[in-house]
Amino acid sequence: MSSFESHKIDRRTFLFTGFAAAMGATMGVTSQKALLETLTQWFDASRRTRELALQPCLDRIRDMDPSIHAWVQVLPQRPTGKGKLSAIPFGVKDIIETRGLATEYGSPIYKGRIGAADAAIVRDLRQREGILLGKTQCTAFAYFTPPPTRNPRDLEHTPGGSSSGSPAAVAAGMVPFALGTQTKGSGLRPASFCGVTGFKASYGLLPMEGVLPLAKSLDTLGFFTHTPADMLLLWESMGHSAGETEDFALGAPEPLPEVEPAMATAFQNALSLLRSAGASIRSIDIAGMLAKLSDAADTVTFYEGARFHQQRFNEYGARLGAELVDLVQKGLQISAERYNETVRYVDSCKPRFTELFKATPVILTPAAVGPAPLGLASTGDPRMNAPWTALGTPAISIPIPVASGLPLGLQLAADHGQDARLLRSAVRLQRMLDPAWISSHAITA
């Protein structure tokens, strides 16, 4: 058994050996000195320090995951190439295929299922010398049935879904970045709930090969990091353009979409902070269109998801869980005419938003309707994120400074293909908001 294969955690047991600790003893450096948390810290560290930092990640998971339940399995895999992600570990959402690791789709039906091949995105990251650390929890089939994952900011609250374990693992400092997906709000909403940065790339930009579909015309890959600066570094390390810093007017909806009082207050306070820091923010009347686009995303998800899972429903029935059964039964009742009409509406909105993005290249909205709901029964409402997923635009959630209580996120969106512009803007806005507050809210073991 290789040194990487000797570290494993699953729901029942944690098998621990001293690979990284032995490396530390050999190199004369203790693992405590190699504690790295943000991706920026990992990139700034030497190769030797990165190698030593694997053990503290595993120690943290061993100590914290029995209460957070972010992981399905931890079993570090060797990189397959050389690149900028040298010795940096990452987690992968459980609907994304991984060779030799659990890929159970968040469902007890597939408990014990092992992936036969890495998904394209996983292959890419491993070829860039990243260390696939293991698989993170997600809702069943990336829909609404919750996993056991708890929010590291408050264990009595949900981390959000469907990418539940990935943002929880990042928020808890278990791993510097993790993969997720978004069909409506599965990436940006849990990022908001967990107080981390969540990014959904432009639709079609990243390969979906090896990712279990829900609604193929919406499904999009995304990532979680601590900060927007981390996300920009990750984007660059994957070979994408990082763009240049720009100064332009931002858009914000007036009236504000319907959200909870805590989010409404935090969002308006964030706009005030940005204006005080010199940002130009213009009001745009899009709340009604955003609401219709959210409804359209629901229709598309039900129609496409029902047809993708119909055979699975015929085989397993109620064992799929009430939420997915409901999706299939209701989705099969949606006519092709209604679906096509919905798609035409979404398509008609795309050039309208392209025009809006010409005047305000980045649009700001709340990243969720409010803070993470109490309990684990609900993973929250995705309607703040679903419009941008329907449009296929890149979107990112960054933490909003709040005086007390659970985290809240600010969502930024840009035109399709403007991923670098969006990431650069997120870095700029995060610095304008309050970097001291954001850095002070990292979780310590």
Coordinates of N, CA and C in Angstrom, one line a residue, residues 8 26 39 57 66 72-73 93 103 123 130 149 176 197 223 228 247 255 260 294 324 344 366 376 388 432 438:
K8 N -7.2 7.2 5.3 CA -8.6 7.0 4.8 C -9.5 7.3 6.0
T26 N 11.9 13.5 9.0 CA 13.0 13.4 8.1 C 13.6 14.7 7.8
L39 N -5.7 29.0 0.2 CA -5.0 28.6 -1.0 C -3.8 29.6 -1.2
C57 N -3.8 18.8 7.7 CA -5.1 18.7 7.1 C -5.8 17.4 7.5
P66 N -15.9 14.3 12.8 CA -17.0 13.6 13.5 C -18.2 14.5 13.9
V72 N -17.3 12.0 2.7 CA -17.7 10.7 2.5 C -16.5 9.7 2.7
Q73 N -15.4 10.1 2.2 CA -14.2 9.3 2.2 C -12.9 10.2 2.1
K93 N -16.8 16.9 -4.8 CA -18.2 16.6 -4.5 C -18.5 15.1 -5.0
T103 N -17.9 7.0 -5.1 CA -18.8 8.0 -5.9 C -20.2 7.4 -5.7
R123 N -9.1 14.8 -13.5 CA -7.9 14.5 -14.2 C -7.1 15.7 -14.4
G130 N -2.1 18.5 -8.3 CA -2.9 18.6 -7.1 C -3.1 17.2 -6.5
T149 N -24.1 16.6 6.7 CA -23.2 17.7 6.9 C -23.8 18.8 7.7
P176 N -7.8 23.5 1.3 CA -7.8 24.9 0.8 C -8.7 25.1 -0.3
T197 N -15.9 31.6 -0.2 CA -16.0 32.1 -1.5 C -16.5 30.9 -2.4
F223 N -16.2 26.0 -7.7 CA -15.1 25.7 -6.7 C -15.4 26.5 -5.5
P228 N -11.8 35.5 -2.4 CA -11.7 35.7 -3.9 C -10.3 35.7 -4.4
D247 N -11.7 49.4 -13.6 CA -12.6 50.2 -12.7 C -13.8 50.6 -13.6
P255 N -36.1 47.8 -7.4 CA -36.1 47.4 -6.0 C -35.3 46.1 -5.8
E260 N -34.8 38.0 3.2 CA -35.0 38.1 4.6 C -34.4 39.4 5.1
S294 N -35.7 32.6 -12.2 CA -35.7 31.6 -11.2 C -36.8 30.6 -11.5
L324 N -36.6 13.6 -4.8 CA -36.3 13.2 -6.2 C -37.5 12.6 -6.8
R344 N -37.1 29.3 -24.6 CA -37.2 30.5 -25.4 C -37.1 31.8 -24.6
P366 N -27.9 39.8 -3.6 CA -27.7 38.9 -2.5 C -27.3 37.5 -3.0
L376 N -31.2 20.6 9.8 CA -30.7 20.0 8.6 C -31.8 19.6 7.6
W388 N -28.9 33.4 -12.6 CA -27.6 33.4 -13.3 C -27.2 32.1 -13.8
M432 N -12.2 46.1 -0.7 CA -13.0 47.4 -0.3 C -13.9 47.2 0.8
I438 N -12.9 39.6 7.2 CA -13.0 38.3 6.5 C -11.9 37.4 7.0

